[in-house]
JSON list of C-alpha atoms and ligand atoms in Angstrom, two decimals:
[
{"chain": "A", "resi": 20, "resn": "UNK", "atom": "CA", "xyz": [93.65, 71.07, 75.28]},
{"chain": "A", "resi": 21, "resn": "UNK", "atom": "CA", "xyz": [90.37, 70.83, 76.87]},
{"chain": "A", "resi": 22, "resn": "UNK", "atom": "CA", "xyz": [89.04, 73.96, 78.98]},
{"chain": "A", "resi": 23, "resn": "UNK", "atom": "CA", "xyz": [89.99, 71.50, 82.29]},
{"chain": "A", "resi": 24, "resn": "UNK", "atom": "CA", "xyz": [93.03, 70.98, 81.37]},
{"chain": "A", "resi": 25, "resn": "UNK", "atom": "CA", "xyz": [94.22, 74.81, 80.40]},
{"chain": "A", "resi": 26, "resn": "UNK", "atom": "CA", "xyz": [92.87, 75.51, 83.76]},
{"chain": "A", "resi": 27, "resn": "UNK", "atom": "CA", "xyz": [94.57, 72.46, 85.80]},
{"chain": "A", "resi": 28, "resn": "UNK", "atom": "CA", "xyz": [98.05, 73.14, 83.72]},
{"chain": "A", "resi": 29, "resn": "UNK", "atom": "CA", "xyz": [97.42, 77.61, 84.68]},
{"chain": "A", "resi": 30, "resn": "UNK", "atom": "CA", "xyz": [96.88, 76.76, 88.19]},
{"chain": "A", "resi": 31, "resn": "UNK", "atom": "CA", "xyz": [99.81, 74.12, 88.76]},
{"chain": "A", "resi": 32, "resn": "UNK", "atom": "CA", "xyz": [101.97, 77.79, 87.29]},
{"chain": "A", "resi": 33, "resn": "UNK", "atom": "CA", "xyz": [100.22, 79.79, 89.49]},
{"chain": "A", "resi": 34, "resn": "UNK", "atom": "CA", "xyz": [100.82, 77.77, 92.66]},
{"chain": "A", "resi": 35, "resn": "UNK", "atom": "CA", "xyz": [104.47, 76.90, 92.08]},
{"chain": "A", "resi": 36, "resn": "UNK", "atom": "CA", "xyz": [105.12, 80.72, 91.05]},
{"chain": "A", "resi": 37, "resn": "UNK", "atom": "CA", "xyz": [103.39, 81.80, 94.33]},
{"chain": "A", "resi": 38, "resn": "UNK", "atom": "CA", "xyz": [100.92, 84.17, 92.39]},
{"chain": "A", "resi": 39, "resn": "UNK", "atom": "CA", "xyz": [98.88, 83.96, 95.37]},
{"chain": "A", "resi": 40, "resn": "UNK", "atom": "CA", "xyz": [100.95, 85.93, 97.27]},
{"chain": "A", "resi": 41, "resn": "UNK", "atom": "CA", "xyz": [98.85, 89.24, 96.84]},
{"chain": "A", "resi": 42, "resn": "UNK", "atom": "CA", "xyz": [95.44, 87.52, 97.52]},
{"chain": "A", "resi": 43, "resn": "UNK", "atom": "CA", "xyz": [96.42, 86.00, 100.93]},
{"chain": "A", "resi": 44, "resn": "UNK", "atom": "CA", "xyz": [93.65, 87.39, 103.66]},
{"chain": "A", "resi": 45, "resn": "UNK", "atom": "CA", "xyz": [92.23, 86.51, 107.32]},
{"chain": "A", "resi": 46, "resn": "UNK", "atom": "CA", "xyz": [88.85, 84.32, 106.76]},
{"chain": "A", "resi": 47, "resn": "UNK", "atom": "CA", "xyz": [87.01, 87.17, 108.22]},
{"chain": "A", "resi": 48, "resn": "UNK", "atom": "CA", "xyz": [86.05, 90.35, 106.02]},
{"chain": "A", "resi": 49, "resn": "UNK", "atom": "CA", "xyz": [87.97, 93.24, 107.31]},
{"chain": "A", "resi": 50, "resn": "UNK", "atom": "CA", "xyz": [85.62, 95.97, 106.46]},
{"chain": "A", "resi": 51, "resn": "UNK", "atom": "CA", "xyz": [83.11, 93.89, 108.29]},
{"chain": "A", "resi": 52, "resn": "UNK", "atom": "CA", "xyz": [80.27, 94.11, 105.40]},
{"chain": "A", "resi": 53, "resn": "UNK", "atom": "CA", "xyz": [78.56, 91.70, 103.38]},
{"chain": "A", "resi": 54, "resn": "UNK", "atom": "CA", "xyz": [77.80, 92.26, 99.49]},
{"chain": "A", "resi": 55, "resn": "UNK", "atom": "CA", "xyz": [74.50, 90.48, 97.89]},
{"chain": "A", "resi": 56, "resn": "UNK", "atom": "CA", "xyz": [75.01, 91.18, 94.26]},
{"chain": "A", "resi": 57, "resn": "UNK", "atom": "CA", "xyz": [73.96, 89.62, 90.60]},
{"chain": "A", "resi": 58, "resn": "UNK", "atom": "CA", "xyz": [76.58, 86.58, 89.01]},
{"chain": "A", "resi": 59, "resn": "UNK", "atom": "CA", "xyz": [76.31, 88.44, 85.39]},
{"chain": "A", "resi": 60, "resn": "UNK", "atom": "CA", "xyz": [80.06, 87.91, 84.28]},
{"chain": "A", "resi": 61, "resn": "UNK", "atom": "CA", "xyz": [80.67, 91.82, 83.82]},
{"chain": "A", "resi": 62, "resn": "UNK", "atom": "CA", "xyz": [80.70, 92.48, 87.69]},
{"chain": "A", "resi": 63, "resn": "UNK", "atom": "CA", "xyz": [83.46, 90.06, 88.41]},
{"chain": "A", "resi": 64, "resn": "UNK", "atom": "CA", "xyz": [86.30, 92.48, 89.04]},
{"chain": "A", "resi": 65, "resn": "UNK", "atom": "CA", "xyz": [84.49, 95.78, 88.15]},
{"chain": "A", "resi": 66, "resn": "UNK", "atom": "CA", "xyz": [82.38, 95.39, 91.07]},
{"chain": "A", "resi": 67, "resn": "UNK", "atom": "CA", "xyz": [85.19, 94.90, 93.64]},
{"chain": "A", "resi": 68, "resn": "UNK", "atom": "CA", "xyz": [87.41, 97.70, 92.13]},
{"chain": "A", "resi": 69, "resn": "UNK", "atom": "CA", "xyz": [84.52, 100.28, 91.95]},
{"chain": "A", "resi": 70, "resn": "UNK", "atom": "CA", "xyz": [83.69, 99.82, 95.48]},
{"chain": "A", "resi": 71, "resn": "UNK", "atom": "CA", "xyz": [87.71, 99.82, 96.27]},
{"chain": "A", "resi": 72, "resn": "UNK", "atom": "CA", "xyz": [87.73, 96.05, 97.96]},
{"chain": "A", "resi": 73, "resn": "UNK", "atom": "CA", "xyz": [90.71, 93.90, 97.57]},
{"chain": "A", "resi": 74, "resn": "UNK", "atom": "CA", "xyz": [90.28, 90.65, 97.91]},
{"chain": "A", "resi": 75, "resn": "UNK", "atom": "CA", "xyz": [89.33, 89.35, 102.00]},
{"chain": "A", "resi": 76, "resn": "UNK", "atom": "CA", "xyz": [87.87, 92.72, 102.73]},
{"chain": "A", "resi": 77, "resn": "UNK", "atom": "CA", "xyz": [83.86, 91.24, 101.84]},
{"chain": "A", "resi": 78, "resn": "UNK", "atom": "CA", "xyz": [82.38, 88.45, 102.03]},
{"chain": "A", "resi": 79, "resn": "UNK", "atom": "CA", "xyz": [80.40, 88.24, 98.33]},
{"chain": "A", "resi": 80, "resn": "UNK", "atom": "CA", "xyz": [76.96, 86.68, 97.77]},
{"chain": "A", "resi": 81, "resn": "UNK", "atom": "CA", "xyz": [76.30, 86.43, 94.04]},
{"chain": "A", "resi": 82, "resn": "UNK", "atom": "CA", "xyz": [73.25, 85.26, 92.15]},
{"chain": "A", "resi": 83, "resn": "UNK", "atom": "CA", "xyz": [70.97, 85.84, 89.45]},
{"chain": "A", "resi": 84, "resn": "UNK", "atom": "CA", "xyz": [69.70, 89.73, 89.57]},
{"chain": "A", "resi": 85, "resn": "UNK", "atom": "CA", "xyz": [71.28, 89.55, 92.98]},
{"chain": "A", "resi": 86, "resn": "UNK", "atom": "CA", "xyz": [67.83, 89.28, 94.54]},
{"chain": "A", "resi": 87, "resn": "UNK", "atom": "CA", "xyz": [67.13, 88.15, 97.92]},
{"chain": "A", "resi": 88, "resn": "UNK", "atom": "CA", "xyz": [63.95, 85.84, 97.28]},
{"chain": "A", "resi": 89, "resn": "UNK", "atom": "CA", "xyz": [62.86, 85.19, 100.50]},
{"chain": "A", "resi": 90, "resn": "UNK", "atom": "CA", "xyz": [63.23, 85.15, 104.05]},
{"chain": "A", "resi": 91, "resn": "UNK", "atom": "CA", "xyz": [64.32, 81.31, 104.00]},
{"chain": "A", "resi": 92, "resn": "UNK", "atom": "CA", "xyz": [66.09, 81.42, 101.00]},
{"chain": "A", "resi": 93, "resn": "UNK", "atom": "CA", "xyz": [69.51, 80.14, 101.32]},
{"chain": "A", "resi": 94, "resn": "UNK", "atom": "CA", "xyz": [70.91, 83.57, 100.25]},
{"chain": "A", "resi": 95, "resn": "UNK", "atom": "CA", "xyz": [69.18, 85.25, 103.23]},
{"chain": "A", "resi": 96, "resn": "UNK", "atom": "CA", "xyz": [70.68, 82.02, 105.25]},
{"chain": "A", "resi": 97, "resn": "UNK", "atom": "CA", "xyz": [74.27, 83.16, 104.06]},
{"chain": "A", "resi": 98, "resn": "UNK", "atom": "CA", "xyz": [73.40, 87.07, 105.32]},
{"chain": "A", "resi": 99, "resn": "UNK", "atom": "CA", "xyz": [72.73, 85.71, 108.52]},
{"chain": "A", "resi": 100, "resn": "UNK", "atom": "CA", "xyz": [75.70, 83.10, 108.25]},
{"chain": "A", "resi": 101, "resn": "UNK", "atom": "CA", "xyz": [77.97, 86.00, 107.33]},
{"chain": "A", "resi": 102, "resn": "UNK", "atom": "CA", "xyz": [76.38, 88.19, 110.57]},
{"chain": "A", "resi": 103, "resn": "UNK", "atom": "CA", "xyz": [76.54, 85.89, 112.86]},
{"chain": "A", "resi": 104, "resn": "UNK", "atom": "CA", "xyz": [79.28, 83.60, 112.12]},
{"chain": "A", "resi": 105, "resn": "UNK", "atom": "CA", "xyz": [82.10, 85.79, 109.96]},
{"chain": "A", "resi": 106, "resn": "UNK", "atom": "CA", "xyz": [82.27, 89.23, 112.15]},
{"chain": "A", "resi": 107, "resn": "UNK", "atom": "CA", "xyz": [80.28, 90.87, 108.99]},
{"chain": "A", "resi": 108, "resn": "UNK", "atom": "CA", "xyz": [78.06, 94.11, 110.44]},
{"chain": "A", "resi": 109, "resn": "UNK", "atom": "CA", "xyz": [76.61, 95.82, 107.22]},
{"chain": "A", "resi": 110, "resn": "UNK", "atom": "CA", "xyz": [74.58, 94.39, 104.12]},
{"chain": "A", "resi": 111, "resn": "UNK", "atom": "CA", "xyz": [74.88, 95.96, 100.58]},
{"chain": "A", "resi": 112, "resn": "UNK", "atom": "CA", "xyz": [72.29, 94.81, 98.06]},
{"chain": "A", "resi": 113, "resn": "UNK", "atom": "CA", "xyz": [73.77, 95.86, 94.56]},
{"chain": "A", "resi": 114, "resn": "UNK", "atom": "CA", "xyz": [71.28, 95.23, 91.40]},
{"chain": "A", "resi": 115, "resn": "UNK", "atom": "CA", "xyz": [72.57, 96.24, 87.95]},
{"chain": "A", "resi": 116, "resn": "UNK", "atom": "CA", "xyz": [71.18, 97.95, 85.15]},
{"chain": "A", "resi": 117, "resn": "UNK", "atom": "CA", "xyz": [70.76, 95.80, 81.69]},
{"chain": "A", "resi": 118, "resn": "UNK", "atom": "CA", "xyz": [70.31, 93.01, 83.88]},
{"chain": "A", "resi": 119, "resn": "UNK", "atom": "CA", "xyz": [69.77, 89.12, 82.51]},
{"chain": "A", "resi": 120, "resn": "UNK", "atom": "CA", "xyz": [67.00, 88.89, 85.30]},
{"chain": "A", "resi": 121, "resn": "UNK", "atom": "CA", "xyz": [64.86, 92.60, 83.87]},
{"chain": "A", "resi": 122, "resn": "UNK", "atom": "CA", "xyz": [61.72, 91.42, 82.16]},
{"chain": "A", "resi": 123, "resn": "UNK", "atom": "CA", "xyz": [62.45, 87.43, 82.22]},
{"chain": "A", "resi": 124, "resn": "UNK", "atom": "CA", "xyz": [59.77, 85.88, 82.44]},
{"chain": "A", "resi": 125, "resn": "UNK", "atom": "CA", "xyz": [58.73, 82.55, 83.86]},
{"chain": "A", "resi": 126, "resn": "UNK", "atom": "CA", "xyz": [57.12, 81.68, 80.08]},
{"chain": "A", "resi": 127, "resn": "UNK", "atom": "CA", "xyz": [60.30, 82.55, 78.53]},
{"chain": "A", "resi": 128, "resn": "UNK", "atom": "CA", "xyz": [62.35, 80.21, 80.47]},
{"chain": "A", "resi": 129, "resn": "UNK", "atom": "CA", "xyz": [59.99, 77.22, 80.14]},
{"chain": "A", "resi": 130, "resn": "UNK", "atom": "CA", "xyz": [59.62, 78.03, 76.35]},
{"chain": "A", "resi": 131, "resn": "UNK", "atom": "CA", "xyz": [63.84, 77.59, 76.43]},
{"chain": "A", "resi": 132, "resn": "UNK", "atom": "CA", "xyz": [63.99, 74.47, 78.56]},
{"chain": "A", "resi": 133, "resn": "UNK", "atom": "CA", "xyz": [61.46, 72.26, 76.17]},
{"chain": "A", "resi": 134, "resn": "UNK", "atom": "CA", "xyz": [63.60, 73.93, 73.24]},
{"chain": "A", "resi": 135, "resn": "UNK", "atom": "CA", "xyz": [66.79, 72.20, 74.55]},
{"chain": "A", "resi": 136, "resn": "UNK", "atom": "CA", "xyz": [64.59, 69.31, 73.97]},
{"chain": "A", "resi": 137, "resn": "UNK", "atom": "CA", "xyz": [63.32, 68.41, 77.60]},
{"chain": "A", "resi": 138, "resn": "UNK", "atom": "CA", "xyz": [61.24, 66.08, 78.08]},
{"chain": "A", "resi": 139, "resn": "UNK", "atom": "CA", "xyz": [57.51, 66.95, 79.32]},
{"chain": "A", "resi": 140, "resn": "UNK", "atom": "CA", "xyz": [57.80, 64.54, 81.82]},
{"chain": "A", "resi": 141, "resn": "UNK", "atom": "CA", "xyz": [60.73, 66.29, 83.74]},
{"chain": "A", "resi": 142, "resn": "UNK", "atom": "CA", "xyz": [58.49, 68.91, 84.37]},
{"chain": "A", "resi": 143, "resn": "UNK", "atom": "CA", "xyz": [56.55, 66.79, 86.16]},
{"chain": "A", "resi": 144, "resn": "UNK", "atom": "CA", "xyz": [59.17, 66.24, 88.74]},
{"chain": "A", "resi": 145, "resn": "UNK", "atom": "CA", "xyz": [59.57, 69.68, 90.09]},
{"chain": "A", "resi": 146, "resn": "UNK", "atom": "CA", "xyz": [57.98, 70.83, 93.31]},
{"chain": "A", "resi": 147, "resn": "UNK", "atom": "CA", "xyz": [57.79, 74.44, 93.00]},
{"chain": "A", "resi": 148, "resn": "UNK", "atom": "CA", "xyz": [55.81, 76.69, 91.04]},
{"chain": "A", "resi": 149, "resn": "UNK", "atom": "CA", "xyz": [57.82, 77.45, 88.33]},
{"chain": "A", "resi": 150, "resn": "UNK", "atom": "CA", "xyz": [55.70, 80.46, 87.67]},
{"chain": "A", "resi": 151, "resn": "UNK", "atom": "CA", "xyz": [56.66, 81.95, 90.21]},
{"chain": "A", "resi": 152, "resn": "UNK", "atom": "CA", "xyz": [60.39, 80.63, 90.71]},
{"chain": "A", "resi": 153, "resn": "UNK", "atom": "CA", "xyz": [61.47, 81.24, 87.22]},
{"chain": "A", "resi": 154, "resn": "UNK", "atom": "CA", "xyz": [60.27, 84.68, 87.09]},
{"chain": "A", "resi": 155, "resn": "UNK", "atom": "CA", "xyz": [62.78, 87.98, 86.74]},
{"chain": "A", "resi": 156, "resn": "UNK", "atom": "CA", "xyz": [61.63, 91.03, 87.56]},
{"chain": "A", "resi": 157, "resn": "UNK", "atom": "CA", "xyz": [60.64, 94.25, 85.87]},
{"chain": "A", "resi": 158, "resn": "UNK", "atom": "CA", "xyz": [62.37, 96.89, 87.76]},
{"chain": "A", "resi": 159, "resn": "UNK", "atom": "CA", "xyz": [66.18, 97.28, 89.58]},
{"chain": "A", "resi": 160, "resn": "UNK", "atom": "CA", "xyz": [64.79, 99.82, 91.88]},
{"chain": "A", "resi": 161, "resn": "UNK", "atom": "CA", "xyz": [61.70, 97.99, 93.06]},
{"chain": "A", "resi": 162, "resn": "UNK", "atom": "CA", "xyz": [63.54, 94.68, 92.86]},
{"chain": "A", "resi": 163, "resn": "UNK", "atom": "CA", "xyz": [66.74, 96.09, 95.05]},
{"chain": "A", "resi": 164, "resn": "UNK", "atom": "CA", "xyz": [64.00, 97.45, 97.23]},
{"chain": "A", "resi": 165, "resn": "UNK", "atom": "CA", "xyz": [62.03, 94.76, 97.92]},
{"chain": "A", "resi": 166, "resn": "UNK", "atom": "CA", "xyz": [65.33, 92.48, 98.81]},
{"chain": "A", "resi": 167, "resn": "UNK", "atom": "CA", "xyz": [66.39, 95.49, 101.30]},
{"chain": "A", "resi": 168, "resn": "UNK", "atom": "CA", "xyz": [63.26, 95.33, 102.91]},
{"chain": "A", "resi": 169, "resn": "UNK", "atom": "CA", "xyz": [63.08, 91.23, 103.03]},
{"chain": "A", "resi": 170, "resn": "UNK", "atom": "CA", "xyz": [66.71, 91.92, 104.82]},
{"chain": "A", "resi": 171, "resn": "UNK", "atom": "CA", "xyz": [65.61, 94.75, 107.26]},
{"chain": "A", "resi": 172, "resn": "UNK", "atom": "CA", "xyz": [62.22, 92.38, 108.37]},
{"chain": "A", "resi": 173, "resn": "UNK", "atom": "CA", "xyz": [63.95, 89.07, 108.82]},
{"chain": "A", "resi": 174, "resn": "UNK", "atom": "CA", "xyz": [63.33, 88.62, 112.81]},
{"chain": "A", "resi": 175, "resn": "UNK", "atom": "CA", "xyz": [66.69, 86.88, 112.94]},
{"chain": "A", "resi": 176, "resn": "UNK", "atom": "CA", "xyz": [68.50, 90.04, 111.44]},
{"chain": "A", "resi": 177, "resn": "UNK", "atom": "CA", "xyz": [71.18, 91.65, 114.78]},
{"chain": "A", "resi": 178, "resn": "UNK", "atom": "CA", "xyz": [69.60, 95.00, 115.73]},
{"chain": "A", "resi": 179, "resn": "UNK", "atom": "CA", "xyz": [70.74, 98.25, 114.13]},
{"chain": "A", "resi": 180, "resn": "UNK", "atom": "CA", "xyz": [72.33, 96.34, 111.12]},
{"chain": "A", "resi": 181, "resn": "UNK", "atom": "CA", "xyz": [72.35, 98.80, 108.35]},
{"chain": "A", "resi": 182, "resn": "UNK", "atom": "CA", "xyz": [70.79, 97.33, 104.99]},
{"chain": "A", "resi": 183, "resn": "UNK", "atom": "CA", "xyz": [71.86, 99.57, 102.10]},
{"chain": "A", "resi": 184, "resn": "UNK", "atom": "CA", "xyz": [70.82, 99.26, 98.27]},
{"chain": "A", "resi": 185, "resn": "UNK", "atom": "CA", "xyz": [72.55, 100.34, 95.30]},
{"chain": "A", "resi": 186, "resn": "UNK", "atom": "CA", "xyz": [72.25, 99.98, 91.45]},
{"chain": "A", "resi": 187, "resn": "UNK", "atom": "CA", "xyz": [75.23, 99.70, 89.64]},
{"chain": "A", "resi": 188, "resn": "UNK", "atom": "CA", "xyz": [76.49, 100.16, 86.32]},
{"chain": "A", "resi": 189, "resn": "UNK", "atom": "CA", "xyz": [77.73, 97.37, 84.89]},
{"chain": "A", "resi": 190, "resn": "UNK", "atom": "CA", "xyz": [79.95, 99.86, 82.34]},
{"chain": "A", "resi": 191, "resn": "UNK", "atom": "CA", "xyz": [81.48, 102.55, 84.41]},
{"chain": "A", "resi": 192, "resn": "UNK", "atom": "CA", "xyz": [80.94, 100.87, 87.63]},
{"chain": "A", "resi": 193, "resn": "UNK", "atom": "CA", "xyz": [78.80, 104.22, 88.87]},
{"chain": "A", "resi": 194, "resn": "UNK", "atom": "CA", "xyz": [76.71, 103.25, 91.96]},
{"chain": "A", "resi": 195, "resn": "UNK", "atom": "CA", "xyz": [73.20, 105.03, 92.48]},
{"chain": "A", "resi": 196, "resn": "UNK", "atom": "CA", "xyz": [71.93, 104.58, 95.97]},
{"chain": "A", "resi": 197, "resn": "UNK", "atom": "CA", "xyz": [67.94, 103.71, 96.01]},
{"chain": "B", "resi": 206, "resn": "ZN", "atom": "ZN1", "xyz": [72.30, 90.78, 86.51]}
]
């Protein structure tokens, strides 16, 4: 059975058992706070349980290093989204320790792409710097830091929002604040 299908013939099960049950939740977070946080594969339920939210209570923003890249980035765009349109009124920023994103560098991910066998013309078709797109970072702290304060400037943020960020670890779950 392919990955697909083990999925489509779990979720038929879970849907005719009602296993949903537990999860149902209003579309709007009830402890009115949005969570911008990294998509390594560790933090997918220890994140939630360490910060004790059950499932409707946040709305979740994950992506790589859980950095905020930019004032137009389309993760600020969701902050905003999630301020404005879904009743949210605080932003976390978590970062992680022993993070996929700590000390990648643009070179490294270049050097990977042509060794999946890429052609050199494909690079040739992208329109960013991909020195400067592909690169990690080389510090949690400073990184979670610099996404706060890209949150805190953004002239479209609603007054008085509080921007908080953390560090977690992505073993015991133990939040630092920074
Ligand atoms: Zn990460």
């Amino acid at each position: 059975m392919s990955q697909l299908e083990e999925i489509l013939a779990y979720n038929e099960q879970f849907v005719k058992d009602e296993s949903y049950r537990p999860y149902e939740a209003p579309n709007r977070p009830i402890k009115k706070m949005t969570i911008v946080s990294c998509m390594d594969c560790r933090l997918i339920e220890l994140l939630p349980k360490a910060l004790n939210l059950k499932n409707g209570d946040a709305i979740m923003l994950k992506s790589a290093g859980g950095m905020v890249e930019s004032p137009y980035s389309n993760t600020m765009k969701s902050i905003l989204v999630s301020l404005y349109e879904l009743e949210s009124e605080a932003v976390y920023i978590i970062g992680h320790t022993d993070c996929g994103m700590h000390g990648l560098t643009a070179d490294k991910m270049i050097n990977d792409i042509k060794n999946r066998g890429l052609d050199d013309q494909k690079f040739a078709e992208v329109t960013v710097d991909l020195k400067q797109w592909l690169t990690g970072f080389q510090s949690v702290e400073n990184e979670v830091k610099k996404s706060v304060s890209i949150v805190k400037n953004h002239p479209l943020l609603p007054e008085h929002t509080p921007v908080i960020g953390l560090v977690m670890d992505p073993k015991t779950g133990e939040l630092k604040q920074v």
